[in-house]
Short mmCIF file of C-alpha atoms (C1' of nucleotides) in Angstrom, two decimals:
data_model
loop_
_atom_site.label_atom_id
_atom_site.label_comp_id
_atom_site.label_asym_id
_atom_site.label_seq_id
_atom_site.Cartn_x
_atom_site.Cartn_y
_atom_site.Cartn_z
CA UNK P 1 0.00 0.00 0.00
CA UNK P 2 2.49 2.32 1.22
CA UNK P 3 4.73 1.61 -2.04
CA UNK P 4 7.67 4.88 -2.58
CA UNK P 5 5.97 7.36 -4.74
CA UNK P 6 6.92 6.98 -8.55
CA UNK P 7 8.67 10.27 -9.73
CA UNK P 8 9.33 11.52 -13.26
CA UNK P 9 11.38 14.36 -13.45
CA UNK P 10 11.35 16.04 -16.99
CA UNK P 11 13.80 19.38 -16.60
CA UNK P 12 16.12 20.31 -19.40
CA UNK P 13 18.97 21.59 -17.82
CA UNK P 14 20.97 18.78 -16.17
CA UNK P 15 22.14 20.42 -13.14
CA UNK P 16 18.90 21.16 -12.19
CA UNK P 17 17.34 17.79 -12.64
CA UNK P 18 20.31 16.33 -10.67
CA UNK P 19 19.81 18.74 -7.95
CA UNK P 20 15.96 17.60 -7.41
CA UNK P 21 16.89 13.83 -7.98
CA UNK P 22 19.61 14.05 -5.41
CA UNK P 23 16.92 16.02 -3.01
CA UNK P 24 14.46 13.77 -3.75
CA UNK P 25 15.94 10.52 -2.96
CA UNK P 26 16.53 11.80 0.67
CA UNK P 27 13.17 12.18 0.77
CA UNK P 28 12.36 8.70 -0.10
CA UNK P 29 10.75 9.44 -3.29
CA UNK P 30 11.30 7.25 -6.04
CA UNK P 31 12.75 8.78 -9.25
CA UNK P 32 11.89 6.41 -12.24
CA UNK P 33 14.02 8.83 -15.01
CA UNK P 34 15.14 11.85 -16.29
CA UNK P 35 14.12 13.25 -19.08
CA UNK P 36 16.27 16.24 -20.70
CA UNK P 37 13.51 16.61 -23.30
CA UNK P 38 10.02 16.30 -24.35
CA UNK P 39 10.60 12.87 -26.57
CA UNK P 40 12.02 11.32 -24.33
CA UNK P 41 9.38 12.25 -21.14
CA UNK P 42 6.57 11.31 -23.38
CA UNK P 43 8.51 7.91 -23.89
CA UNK P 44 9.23 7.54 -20.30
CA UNK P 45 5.58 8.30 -19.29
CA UNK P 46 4.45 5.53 -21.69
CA UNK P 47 6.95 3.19 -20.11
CA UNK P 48 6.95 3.81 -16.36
CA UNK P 49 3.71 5.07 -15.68
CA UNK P 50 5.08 7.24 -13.43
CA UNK P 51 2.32 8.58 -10.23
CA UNK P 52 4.23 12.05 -10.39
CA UNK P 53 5.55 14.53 -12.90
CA UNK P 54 7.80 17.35 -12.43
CA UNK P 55 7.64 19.21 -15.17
CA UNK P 56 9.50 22.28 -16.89
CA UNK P 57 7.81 24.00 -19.08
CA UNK P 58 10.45 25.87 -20.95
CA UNK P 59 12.44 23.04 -23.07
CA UNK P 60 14.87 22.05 -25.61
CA UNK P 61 13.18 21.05 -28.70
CA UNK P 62 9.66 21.24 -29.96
CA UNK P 63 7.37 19.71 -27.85
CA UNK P 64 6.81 22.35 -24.32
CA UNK P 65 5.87 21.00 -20.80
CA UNK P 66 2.38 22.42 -21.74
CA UNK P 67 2.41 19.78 -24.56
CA UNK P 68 3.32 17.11 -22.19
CA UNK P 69 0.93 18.33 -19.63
CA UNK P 70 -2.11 17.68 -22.02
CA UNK P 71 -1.17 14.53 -23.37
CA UNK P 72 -0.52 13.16 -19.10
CA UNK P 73 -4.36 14.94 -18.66
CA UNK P 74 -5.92 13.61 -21.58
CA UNK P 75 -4.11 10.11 -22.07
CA UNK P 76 -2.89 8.78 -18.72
CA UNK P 77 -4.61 11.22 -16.22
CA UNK P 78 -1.10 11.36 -14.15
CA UNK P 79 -1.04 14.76 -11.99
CA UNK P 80 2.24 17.08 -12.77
CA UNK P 81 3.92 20.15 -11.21
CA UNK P 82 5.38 22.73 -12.91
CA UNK P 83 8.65 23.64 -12.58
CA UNK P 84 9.08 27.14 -14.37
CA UNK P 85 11.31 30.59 -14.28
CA UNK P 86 8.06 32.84 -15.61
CA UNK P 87 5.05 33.99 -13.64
CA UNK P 88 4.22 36.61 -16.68
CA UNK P 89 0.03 36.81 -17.02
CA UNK P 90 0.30 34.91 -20.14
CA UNK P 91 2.32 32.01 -19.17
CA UNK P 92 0.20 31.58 -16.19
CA UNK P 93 -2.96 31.84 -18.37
CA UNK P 94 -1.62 29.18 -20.68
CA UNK P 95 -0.32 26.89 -17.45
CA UNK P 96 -3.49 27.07 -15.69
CA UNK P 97 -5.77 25.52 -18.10
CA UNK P 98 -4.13 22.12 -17.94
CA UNK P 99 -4.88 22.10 -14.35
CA UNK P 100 -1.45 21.26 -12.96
CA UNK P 101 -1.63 19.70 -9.48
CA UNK P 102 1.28 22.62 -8.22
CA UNK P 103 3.58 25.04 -9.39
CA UNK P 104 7.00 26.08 -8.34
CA UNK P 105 8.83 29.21 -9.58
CA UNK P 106 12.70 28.66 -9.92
CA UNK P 107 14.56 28.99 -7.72
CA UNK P 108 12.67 26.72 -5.34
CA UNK P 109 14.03 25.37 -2.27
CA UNK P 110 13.54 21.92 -0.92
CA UNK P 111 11.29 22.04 1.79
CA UNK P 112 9.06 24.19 -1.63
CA UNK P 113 9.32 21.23 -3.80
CA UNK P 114 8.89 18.60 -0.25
CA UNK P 115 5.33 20.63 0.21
CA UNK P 116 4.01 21.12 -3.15
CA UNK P 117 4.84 17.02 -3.81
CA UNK P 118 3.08 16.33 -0.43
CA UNK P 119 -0.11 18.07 -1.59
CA UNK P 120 0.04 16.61 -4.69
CA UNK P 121 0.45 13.19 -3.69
CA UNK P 122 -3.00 13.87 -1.03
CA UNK P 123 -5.15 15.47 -3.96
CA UNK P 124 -4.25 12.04 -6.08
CA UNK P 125 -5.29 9.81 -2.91
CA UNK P 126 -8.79 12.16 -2.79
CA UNK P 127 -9.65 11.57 -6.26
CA UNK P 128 -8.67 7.97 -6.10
CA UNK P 129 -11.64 7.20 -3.76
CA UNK P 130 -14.72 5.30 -5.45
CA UNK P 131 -17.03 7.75 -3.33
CA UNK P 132 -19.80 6.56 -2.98
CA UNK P 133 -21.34 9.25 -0.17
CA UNK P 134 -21.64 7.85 3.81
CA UNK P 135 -24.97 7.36 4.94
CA UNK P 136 -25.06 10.65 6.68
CA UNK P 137 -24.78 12.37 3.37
CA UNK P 138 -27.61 10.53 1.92
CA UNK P 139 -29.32 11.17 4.69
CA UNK P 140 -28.92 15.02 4.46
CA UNK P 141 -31.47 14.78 1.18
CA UNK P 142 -33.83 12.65 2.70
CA UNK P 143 -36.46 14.20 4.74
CA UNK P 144 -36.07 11.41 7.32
CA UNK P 145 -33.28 9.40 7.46
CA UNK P 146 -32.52 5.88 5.33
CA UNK P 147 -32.74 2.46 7.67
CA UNK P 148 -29.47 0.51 7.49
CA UNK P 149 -31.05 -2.07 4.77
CA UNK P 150 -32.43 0.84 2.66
CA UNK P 151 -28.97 2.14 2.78
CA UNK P 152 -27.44 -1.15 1.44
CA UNK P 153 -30.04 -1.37 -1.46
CA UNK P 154 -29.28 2.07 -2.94
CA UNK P 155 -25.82 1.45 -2.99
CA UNK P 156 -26.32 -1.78 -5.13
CA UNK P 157 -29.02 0.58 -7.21
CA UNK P 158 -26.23 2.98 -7.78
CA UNK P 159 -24.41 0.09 -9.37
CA UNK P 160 -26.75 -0.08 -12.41
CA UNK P 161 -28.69 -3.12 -10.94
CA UNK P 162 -32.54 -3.71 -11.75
CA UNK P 163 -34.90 -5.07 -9.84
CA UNK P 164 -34.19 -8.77 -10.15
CA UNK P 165 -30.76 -8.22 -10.07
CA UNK P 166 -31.11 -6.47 -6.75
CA UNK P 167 -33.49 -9.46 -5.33
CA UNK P 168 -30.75 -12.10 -6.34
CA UNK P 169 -27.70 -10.46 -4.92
CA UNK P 170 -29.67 -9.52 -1.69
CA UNK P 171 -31.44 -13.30 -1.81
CA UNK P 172 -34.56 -11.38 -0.87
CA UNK P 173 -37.74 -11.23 -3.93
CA UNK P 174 -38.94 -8.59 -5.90
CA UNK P 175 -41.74 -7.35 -4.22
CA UNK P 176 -39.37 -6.73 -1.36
CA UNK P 177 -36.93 -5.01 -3.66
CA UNK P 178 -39.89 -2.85 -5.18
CA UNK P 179 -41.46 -1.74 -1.04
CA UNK P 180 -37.99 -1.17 -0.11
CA UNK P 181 -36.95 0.66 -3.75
CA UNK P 182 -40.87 2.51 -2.67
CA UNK P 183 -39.65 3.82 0.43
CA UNK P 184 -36.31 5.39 -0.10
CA UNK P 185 -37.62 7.00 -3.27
CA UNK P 186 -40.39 8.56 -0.37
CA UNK P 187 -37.46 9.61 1.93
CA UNK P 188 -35.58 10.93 -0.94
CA UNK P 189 -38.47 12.91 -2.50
CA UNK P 190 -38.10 11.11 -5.93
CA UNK P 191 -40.53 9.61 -8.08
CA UNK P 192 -37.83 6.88 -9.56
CA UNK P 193 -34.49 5.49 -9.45
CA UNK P 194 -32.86 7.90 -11.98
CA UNK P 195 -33.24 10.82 -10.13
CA UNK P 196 -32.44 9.31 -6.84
CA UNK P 197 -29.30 8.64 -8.90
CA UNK P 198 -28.85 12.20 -10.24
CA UNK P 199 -29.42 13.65 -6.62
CA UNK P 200 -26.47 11.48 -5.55
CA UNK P 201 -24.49 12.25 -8.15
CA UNK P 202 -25.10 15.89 -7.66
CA UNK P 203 -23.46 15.05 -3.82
CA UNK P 204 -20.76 13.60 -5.22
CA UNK P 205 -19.56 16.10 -7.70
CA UNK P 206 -18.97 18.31 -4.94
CA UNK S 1 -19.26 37.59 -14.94
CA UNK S 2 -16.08 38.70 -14.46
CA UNK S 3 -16.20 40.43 -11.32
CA UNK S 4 -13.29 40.93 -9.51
CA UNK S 5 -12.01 38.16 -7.39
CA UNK S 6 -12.59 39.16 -4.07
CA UNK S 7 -9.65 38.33 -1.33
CA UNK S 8 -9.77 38.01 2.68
CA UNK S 9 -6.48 37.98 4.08
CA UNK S 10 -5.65 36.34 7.16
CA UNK S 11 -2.17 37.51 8.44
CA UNK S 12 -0.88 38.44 12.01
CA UNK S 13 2.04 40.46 11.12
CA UNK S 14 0.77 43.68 9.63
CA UNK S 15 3.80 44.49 7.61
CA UNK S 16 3.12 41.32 5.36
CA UNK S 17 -0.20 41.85 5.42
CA UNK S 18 0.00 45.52 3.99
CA UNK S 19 2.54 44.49 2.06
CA UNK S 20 -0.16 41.35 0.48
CA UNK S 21 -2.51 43.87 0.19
CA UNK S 22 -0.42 46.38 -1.64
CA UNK S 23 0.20 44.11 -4.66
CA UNK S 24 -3.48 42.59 -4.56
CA UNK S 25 -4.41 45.73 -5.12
CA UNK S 26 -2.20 46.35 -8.32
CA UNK S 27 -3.19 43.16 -9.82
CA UNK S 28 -6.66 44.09 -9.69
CA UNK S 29 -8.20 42.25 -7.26
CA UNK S 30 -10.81 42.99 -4.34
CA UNK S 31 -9.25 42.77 -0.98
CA UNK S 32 -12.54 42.56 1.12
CA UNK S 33 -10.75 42.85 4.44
CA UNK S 34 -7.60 42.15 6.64
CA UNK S 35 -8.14 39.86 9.45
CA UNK S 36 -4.72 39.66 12.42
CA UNK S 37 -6.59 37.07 14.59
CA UNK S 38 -8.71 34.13 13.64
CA UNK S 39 -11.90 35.04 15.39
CA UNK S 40 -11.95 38.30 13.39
CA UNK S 41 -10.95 36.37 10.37
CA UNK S 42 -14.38 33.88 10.83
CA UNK S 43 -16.30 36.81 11.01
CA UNK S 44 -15.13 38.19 8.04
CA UNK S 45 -15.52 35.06 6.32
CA UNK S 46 -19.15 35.48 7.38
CA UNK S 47 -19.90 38.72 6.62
CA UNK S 48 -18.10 39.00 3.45
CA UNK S 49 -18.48 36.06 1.74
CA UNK S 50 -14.70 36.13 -0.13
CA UNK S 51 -13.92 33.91 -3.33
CA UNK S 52 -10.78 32.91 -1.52
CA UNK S 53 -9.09 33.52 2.02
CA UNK S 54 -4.96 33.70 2.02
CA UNK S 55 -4.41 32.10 5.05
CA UNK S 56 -1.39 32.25 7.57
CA UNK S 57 -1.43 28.81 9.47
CA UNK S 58 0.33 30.05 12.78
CA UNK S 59 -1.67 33.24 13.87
CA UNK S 60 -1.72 34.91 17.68
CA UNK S 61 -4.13 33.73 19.77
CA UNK S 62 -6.34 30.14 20.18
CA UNK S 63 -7.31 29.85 16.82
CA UNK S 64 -4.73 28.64 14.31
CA UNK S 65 -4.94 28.89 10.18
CA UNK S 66 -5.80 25.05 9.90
CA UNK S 67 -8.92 25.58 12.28
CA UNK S 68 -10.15 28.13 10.13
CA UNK S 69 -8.86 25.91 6.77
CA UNK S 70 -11.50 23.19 8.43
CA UNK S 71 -15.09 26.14 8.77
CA UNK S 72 -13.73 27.38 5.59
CA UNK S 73 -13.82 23.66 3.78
CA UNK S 74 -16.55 22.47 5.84
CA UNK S 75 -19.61 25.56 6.21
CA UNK S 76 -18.50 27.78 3.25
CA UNK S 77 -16.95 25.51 0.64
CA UNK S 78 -14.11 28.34 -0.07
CA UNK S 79 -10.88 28.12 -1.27
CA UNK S 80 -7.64 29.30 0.30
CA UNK S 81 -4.53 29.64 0.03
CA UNK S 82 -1.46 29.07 3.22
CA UNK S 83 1.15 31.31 3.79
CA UNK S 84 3.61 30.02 5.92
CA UNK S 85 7.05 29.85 7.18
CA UNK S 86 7.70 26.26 8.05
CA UNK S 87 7.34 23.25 5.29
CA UNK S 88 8.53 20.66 8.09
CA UNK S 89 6.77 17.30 7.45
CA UNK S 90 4.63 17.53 10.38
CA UNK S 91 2.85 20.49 9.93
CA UNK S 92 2.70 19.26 5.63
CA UNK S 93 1.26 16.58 7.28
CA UNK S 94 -1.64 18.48 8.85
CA UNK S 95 -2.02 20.88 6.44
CA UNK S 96 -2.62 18.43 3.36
CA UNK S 97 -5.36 16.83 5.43
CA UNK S 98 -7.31 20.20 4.93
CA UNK S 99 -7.22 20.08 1.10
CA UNK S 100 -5.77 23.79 0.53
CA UNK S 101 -6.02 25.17 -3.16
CA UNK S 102 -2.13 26.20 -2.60
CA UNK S 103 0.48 26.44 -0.30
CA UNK S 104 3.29 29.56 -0.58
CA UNK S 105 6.28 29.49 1.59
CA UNK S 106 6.91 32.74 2.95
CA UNK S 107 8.93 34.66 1.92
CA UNK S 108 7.29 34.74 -1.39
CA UNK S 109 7.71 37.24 -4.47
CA UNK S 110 4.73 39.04 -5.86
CA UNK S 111 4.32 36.60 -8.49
CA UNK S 112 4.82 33.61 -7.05
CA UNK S 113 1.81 34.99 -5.31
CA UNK S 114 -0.31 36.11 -7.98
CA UNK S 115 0.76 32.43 -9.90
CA UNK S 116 -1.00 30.49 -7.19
CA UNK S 117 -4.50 33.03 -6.88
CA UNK S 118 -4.48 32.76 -10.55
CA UNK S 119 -4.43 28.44 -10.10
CA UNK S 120 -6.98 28.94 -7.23
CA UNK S 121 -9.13 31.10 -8.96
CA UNK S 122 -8.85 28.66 -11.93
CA UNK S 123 -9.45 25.81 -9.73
CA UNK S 124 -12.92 27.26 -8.10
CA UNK S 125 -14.25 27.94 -11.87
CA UNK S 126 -14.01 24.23 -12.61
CA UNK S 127 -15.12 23.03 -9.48
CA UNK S 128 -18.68 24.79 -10.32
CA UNK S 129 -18.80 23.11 -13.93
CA UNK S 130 -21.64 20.83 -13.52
CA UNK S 131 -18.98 18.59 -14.77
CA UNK S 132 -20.68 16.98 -17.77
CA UNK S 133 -18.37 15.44 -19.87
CA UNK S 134 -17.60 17.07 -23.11
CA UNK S 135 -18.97 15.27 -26.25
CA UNK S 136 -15.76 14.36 -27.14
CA UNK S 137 -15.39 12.70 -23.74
CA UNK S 138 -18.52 10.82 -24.84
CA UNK S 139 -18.09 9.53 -27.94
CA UNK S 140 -14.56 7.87 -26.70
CA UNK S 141 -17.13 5.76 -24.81
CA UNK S 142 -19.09 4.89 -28.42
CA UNK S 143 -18.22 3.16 -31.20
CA UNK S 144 -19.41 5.66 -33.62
CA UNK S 145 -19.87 9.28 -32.34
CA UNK S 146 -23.20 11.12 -30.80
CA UNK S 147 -24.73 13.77 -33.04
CA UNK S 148 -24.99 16.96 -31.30
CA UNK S 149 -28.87 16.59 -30.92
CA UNK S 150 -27.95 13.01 -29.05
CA UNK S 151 -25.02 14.79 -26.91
CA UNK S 152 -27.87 17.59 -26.23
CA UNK S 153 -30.49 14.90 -24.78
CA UNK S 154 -27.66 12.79 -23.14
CA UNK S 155 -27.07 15.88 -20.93
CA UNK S 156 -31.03 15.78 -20.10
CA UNK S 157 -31.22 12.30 -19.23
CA UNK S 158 -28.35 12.65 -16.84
CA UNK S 159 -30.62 15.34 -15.03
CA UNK S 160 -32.54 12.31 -14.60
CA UNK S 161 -35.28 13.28 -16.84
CA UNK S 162 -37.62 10.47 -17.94
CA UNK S 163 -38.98 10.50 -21.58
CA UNK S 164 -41.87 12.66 -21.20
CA UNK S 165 -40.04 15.37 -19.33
CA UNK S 166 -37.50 15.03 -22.33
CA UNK S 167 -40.55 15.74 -24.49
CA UNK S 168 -41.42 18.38 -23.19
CA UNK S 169 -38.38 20.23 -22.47
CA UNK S 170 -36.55 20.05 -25.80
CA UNK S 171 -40.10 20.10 -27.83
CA UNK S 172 -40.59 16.97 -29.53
CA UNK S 173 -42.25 13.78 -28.82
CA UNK S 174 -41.91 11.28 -26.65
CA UNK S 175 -41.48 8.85 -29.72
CA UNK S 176 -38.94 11.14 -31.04
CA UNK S 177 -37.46 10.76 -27.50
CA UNK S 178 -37.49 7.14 -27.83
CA UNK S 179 -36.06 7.03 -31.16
CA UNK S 180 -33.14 9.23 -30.00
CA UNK S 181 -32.59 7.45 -26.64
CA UNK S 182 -32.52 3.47 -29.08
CA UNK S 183 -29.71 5.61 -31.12
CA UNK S 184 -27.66 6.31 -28.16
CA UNK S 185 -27.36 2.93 -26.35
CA UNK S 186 -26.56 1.51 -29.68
CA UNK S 187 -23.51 3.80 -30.13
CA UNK S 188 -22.50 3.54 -26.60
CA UNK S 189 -23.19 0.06 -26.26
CA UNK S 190 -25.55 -0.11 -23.30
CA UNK S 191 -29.10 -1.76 -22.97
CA UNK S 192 -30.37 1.28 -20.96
CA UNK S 193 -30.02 4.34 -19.72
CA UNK S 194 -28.95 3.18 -15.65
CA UNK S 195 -25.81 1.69 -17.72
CA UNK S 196 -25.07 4.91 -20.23
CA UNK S 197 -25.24 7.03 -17.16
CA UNK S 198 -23.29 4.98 -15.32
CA UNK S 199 -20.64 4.91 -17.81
CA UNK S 200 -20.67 8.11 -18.23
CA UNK S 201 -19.99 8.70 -14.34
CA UNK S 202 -17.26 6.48 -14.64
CA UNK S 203 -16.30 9.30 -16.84
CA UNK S 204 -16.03 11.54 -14.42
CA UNK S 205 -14.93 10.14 -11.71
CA UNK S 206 -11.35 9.36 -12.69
"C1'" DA Y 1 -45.38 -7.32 27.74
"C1'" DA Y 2 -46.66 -3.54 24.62
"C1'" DG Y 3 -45.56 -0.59 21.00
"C1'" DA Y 4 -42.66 1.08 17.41
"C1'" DC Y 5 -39.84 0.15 13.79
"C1'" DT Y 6 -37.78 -2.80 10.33
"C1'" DT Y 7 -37.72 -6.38 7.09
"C1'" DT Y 8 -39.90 -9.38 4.55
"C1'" DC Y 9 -43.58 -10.73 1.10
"C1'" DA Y 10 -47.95 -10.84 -2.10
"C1'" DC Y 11 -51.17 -9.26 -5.63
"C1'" DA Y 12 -53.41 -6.26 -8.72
"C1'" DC Y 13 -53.03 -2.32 -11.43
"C1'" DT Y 14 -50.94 1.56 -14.13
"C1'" DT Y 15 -47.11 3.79 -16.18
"C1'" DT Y 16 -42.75 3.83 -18.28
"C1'" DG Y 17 -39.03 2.11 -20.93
"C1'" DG Y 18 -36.85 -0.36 -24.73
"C1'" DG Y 19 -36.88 -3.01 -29.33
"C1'" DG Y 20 -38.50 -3.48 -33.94
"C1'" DT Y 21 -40.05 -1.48 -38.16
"C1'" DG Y 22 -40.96 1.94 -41.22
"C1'" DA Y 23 -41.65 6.63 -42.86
"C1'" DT Y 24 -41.05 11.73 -44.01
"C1'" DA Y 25 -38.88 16.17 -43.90
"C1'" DT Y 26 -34.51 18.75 -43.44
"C1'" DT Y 27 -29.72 19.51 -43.58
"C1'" DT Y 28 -25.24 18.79 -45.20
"C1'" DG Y 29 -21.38 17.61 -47.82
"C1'" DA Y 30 -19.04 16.04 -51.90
"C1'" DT O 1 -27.56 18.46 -57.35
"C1'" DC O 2 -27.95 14.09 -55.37
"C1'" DA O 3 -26.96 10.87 -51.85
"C1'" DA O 4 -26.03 10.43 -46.99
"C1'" DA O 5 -26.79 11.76 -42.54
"C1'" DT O 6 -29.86 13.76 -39.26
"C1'" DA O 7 -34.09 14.84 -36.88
"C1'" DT O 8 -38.60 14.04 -36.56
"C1'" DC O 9 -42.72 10.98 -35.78
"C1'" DA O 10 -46.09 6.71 -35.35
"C1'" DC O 11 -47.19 2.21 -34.50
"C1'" DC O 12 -47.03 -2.31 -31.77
"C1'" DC O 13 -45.45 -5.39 -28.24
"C1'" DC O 14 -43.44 -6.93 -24.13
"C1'" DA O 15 -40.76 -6.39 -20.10
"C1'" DA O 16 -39.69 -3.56 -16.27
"C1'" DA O 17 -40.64 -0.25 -12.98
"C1'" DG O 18 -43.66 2.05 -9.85
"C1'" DT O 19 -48.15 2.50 -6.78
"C1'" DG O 20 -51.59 1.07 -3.40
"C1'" DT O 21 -52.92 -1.96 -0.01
"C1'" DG O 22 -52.35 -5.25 3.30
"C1'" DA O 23 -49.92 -8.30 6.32
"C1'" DA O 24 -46.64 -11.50 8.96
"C1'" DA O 25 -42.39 -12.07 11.43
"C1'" DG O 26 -38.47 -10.16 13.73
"C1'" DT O 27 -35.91 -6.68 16.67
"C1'" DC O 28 -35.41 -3.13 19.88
"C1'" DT O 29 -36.86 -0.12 23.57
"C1'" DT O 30 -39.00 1.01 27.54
#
DNA sequence: AAGACTTTCACACTTTGGGGTGATATTTGA
DNA sequence: TCAAATATCACCCCAAAGTGTGAAAGTCTT
């Protein structure tokens, strides 16, 4: 569970890149590559699915960080920090719309790049999380609260189950499923399953 | 729409506080107050309602930043951003529990400031997308593509409309409804519409 | 032991949803 | 301009979901 956290570090100028690999590894990260340029980061990416990116934006060749950022947004959905020497309006307009996880302004210190990879590495656990809401959360849209059974039901609803689906996995029969299905959609103030489904997923989008 | 952003800042030593407030000002935002103590700082998150708090964690008296971090996360849904001194793991360790939109180590340059409001700020807009996957989102889910009318009624079956709302509220009828609705589990592959939505939420929960 | 709540079930009835088929305008692109 | 794609609609049929009513058995509290 508690595996070392997999670091790519994709920085064009070397002494840099050593500098945060050396930090890094004291910090009991681990740093899966290098990558001096934007071929070679999209090649590592592909091939060690890093958790982590550090990522400069200014580098050598054609492809930018910001290139890179899209493709780890749109293709692999792995979170990145910027590493970058320009805070101008326009750079930060073009930066912000891949929605990096941090950004660091060179010359960063340590305990800079410890924090920002902290918070990253908490906002990835968040959004790993199934989330399906607690019971008390439910609860808050019901006008009285769900029984412990009703609970249990919705949650095999939310899976996409119908009604005979629902009575075989809970070994009860349909009827059952349909006065149980009757009630919550009462406490809930719904009329049917879909938008007792929408309501949740309005919860959860929070 | 684009209002300015309006700013509380929550800083016991005056000097950085001014100083905060000096180049807020510049950069065109609205500083809606100045808060040196926590208790003043929750009732100026009360009163003035800010689109984000800057937030010093250690402040003078019995109520720290990360106490605040929780009313501001937990009542008011509002983003904020810690200032601090110290990036020791420990108090990392706290403060990444309370989900801040950004973390600046102090002492910080004017646009290391204005980099993370700007990421914030970016942030919040998102967050209050319903979050509806684009169409191209969708179709990676078909085998052939929606049409834009299909995208269009997708949205209002995720609302949880059933077919005669759908009739109603984009105009047709319900056999158009049905006609459109047969289309769209073909492409998507689904039998019915508990199993496109819940693809679709799939979508958007990675 | 009495009452309240929960969980289970049945049956009859109505409404809704989904599949199949076919058809007619309208729009669009080559 | 002509074919393809799109948007609209109407049937029919069956399966599924939802509603109303009633009721038995179990648990928990007081």
């Amino acid at each position: 569970m508690s595996e070392k956290i997999k670091i790519l570090i994709v920085e064009d100028e070397a002494l840099i890149a050593k500098d945060i690999e050396f930090s890094l590894r004291q910090l009991d990260y681990h740093i899966v590559g290098i990558a001096f340029d934007g071929m070679t980061a999209l090649d590592m990416i592909h091939s060690r699915l890093p958790d982590l990116v550090l990522l400069d934006i200014e580098l050598n060749g054609d492809i930018s960080g910001i290139d890179i950022a899209i493709v780890l947004n749109e293709k692999y959905s792995i979170p990145f920090i910027y590493l970058t020497s320009y805070a101008d309006p326009c750079t930060i307009d073009m930066v912000k719309k891949t929605l990096p996880f941090g950004y660091i302004l060179k010359p960063f210190s340590e305990r800079e790049l410890y924090g920002a990879i902290e918070l990253a590495v908490y906002r990835l656990d968040e959004k790993k999380k199934t989330g399906f809401p607690a019971k008390e959360k439910i609860d808050d849209l019901c006008d009285t609260p769900l029984t412990d059974r009703e609970y249990e039901l919705l949650t095999g609803l939310f899976e996409g189950k119908s009604n005979q689906e629902l009575a075989k996995d809970y070994f009860i029969s349909v009827n059952t499923i349909k006065t149980h299905l009757k009630n919550i959609y009462s406490k809930m103030e719904v009329s049917n399953r879909h938008k007792a489904l929408s309501k949740i997923f309005g919860l959860m989008k929070q």
